[in-house]
CSV table of C-alpha atoms in Angstrom, one decimal:
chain,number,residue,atom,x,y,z
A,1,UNK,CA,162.7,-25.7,-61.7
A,2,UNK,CA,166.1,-24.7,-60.5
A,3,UNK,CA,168.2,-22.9,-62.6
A,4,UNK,CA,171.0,-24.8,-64.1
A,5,UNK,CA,174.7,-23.6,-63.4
A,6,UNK,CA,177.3,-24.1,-66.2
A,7,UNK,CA,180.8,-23.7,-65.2
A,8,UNK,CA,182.7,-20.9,-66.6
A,9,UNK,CA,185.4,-21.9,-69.1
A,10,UNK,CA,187.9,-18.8,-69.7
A,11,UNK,CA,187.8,-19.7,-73.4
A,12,UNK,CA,184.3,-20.5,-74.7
A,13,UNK,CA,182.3,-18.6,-72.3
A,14,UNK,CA,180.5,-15.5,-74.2
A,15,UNK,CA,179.4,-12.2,-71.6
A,16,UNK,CA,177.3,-9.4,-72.8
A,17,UNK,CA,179.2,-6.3,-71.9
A,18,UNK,CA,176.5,-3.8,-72.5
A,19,UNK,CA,177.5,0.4,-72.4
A,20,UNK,CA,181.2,-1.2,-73.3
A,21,UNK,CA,180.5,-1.4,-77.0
A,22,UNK,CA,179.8,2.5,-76.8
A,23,UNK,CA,183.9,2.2,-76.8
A,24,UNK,CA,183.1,0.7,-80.5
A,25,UNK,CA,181.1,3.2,-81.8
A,26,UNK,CA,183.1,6.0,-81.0
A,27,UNK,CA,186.2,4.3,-82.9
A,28,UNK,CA,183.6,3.8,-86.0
A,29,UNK,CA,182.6,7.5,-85.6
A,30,UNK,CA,186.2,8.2,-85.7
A,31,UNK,CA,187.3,6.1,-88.5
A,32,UNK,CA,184.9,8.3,-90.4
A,33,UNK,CA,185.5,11.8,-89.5
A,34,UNK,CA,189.0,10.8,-90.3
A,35,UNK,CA,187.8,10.1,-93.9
A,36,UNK,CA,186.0,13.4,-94.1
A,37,UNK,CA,182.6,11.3,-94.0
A,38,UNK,CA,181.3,13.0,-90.8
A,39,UNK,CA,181.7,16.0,-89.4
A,40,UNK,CA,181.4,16.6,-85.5
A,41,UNK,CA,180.3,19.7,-85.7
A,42,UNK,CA,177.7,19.4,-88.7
A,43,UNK,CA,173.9,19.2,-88.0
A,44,UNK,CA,172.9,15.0,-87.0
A,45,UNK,CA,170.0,15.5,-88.8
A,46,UNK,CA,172.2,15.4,-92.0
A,47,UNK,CA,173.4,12.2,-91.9
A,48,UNK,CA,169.6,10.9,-90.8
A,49,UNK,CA,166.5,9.5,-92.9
A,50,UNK,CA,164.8,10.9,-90.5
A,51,UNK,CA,164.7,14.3,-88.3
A,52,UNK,CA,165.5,15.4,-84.8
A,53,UNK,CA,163.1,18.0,-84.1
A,54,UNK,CA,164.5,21.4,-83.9
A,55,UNK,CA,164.6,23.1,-80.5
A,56,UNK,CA,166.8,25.9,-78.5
A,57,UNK,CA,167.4,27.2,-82.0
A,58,UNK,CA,171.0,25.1,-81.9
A,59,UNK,CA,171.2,22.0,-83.5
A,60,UNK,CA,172.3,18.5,-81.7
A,61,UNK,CA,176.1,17.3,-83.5
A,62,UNK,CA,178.2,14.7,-83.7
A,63,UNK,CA,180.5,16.5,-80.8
A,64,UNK,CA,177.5,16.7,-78.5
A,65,UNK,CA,176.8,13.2,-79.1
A,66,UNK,CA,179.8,11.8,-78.2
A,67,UNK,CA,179.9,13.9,-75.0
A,68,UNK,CA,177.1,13.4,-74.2
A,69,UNK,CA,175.1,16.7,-74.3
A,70,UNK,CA,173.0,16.4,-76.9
A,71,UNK,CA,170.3,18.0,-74.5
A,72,UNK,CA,168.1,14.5,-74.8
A,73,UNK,CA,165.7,13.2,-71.8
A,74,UNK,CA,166.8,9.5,-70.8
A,75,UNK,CA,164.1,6.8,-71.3
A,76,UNK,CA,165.0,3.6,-70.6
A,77,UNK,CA,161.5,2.2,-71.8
A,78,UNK,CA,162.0,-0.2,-74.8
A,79,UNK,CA,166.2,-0.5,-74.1
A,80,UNK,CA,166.7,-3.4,-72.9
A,81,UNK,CA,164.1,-6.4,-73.9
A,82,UNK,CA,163.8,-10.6,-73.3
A,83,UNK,CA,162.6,-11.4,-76.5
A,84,UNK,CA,164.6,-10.8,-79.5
A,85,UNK,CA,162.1,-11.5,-81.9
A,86,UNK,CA,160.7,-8.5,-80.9
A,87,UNK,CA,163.7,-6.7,-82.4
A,88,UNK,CA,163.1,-3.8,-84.9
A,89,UNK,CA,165.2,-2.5,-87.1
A,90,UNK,CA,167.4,0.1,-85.7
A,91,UNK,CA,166.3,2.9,-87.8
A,92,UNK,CA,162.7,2.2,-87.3
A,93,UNK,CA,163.2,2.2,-83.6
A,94,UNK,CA,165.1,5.4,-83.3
A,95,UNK,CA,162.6,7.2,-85.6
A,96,UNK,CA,159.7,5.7,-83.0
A,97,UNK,CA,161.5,7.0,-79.6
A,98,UNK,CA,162.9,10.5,-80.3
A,99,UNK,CA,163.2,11.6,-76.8
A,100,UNK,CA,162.3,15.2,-75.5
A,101,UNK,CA,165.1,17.7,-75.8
A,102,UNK,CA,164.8,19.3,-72.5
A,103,UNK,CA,168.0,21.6,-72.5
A,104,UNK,CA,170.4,23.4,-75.1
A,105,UNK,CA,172.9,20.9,-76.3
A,106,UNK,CA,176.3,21.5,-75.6
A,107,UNK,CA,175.4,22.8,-72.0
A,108,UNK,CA,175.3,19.7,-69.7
A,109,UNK,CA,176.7,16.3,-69.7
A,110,UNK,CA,173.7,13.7,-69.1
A,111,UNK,CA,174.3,10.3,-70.4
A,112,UNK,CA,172.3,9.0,-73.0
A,113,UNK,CA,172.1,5.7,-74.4
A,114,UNK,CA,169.6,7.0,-77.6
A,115,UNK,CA,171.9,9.3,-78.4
A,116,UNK,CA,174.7,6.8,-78.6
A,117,UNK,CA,172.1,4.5,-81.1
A,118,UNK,CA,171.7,7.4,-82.9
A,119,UNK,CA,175.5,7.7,-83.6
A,120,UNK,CA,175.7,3.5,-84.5
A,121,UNK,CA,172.8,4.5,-86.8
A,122,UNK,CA,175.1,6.9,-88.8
A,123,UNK,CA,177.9,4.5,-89.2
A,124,UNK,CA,175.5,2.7,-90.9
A,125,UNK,CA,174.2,5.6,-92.9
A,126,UNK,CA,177.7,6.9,-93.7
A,127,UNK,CA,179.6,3.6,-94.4
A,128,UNK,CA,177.0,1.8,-95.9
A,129,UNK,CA,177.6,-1.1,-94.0
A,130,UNK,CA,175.2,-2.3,-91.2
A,131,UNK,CA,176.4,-1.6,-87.8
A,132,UNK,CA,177.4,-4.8,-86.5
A,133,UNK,CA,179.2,-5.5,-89.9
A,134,UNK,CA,181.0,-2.2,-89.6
A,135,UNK,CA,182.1,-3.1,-86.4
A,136,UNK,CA,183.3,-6.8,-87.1
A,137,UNK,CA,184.7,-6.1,-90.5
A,138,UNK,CA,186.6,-2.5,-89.9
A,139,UNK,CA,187.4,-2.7,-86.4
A,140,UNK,CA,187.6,-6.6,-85.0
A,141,UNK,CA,189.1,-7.9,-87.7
A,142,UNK,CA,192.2,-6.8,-86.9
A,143,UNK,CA,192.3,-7.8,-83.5
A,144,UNK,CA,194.1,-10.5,-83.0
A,145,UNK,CA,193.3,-13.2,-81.2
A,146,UNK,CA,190.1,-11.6,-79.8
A,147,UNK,CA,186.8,-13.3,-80.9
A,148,UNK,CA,184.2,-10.9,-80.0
A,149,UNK,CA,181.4,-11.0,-82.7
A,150,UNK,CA,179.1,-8.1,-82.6
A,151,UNK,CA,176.1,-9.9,-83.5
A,152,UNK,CA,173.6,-11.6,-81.1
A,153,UNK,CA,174.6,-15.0,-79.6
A,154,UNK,CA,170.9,-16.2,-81.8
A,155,UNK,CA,172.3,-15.1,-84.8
A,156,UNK,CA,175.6,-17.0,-84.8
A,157,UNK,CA,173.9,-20.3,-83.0
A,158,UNK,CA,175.9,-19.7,-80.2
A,159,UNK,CA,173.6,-19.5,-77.5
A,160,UNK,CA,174.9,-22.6,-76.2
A,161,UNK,CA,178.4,-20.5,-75.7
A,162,UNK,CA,176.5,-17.6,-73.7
A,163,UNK,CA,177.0,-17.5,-70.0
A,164,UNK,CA,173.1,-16.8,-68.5
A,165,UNK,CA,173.5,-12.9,-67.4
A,166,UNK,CA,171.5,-12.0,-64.2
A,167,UNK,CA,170.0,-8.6,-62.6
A,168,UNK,CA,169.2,-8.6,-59.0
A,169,UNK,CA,165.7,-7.5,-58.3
A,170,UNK,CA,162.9,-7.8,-55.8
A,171,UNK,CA,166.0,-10.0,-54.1
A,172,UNK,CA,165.9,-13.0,-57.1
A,173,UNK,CA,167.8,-13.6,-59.8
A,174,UNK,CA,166.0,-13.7,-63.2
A,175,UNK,CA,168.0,-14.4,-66.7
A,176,UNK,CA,168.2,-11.7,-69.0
A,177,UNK,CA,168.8,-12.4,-72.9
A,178,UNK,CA,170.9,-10.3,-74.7
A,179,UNK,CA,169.8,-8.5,-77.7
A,180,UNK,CA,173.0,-7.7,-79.9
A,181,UNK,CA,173.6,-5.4,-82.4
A,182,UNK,CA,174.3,-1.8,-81.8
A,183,UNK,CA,172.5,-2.3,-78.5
A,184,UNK,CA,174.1,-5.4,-76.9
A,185,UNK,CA,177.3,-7.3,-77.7
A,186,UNK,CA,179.3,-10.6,-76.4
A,187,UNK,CA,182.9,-11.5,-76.0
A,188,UNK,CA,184.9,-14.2,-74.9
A,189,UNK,CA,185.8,-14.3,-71.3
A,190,UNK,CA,190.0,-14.4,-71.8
A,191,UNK,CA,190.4,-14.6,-67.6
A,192,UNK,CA,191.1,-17.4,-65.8
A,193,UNK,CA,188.8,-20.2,-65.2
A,194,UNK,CA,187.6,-18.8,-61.4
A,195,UNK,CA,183.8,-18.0,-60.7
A,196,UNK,CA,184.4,-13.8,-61.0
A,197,UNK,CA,182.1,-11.4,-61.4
A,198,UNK,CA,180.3,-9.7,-64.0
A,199,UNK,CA,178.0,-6.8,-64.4
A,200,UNK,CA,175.1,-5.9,-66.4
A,201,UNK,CA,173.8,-2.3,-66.6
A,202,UNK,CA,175.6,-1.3,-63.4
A,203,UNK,CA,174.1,-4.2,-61.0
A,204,UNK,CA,176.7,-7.2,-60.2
A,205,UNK,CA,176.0,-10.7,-59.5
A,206,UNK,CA,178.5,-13.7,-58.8
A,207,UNK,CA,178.2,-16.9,-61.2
């Protein structure tokens, strides 16, 4: 069957933005060092309910995190899904896909989207809040005007809302639903009400 096109409205449309919200998780990891609650320089594995394995006799931190040179190898298996029932909690899935550290931290920049989870999983630890209520309660709540809720289109009963997000490959579109949390978010498109385009992971495609 061919794939339905809704039009873009510039108010009610929702995008997933993907590696944006990382933007979002550095302000939460912030927030707390400001508050004494984390420091950047302390061992991860503190703030953890589980443990990074110890390697290179140094210790990943905060700091490395955030610039990305925690040392960590870059699997992209399990990051990005089409069923969200499939969902774990995000604790249980970081515990479940430590990746190899395969150099000292601190001593090259490789990005590293678990080591960014791992950083939305101690706002959660830390605050005591869940990540995607941390995010909407200390940090989007004061936007005005803005209406990006960090949960999953699903869990608000807003899929209706979410503009179909598309990769290119093998030379087809195929949809791609977003997963929210500390792994996905969605905001409102606040552009005008032209066909534009959006990307997804790095790939574009034109609605």
């Amino acid at each position: 069957a061919a794939e339905q096109r809704i039009a873009e409205s510039a108010h009610r449309s929702l995008f997933g933005v993907g590696s944006v919200s990382k933007l979002f998780t550095w302000t939460a990891v912030m927030e707390l060092v400001e508050q004494g609650k984390i420091d950047l320089d302390a061992d991860v594995n503190r703030y953890l309910d589980f443990k990074i394995p110890e390697a290179f006799s140094k210790p990943i931190t905060m700091r490395h995190i955030m610039t990305h040179t925690p040392g960590f190898e870059e699997d992209g298996r399990d990051l990005i899904g089409d069923d969200s029932t499939k969902i774990v909690p995000l604790g249980t899935w970081l515990a479940t896909h430590i990746p190899g550290r395969v150099r000292p931290p601190g001593t090259f920049s490789s990005y590293s989207n678990y080591a960014t989870a791992l950083a939305g999983y101690v706002v959660q630890r830390v605050s005591g809040l869940s990540y995607d209520d941390y995010i909407d309660q200390k940090i989007l709540a004061s936007c005005r005007d803005f209406d990006a809720p960090c949960r999953s289109a699903k869990q608000r009963d807003t899929k209706a809302l979410l503009k179909a997000a598309y990769l290119q490959t093998h030379r087809r579109l195929c949809s791609v639903e977003p997963l929210g949390g500390a792994r996905e978010r969605q905001v409102l498109s606040d552009g005008d009400e032209s066909p534009q385009e959006f990307r997804i992971e790095g790939r574009s495609a034109h609605n």
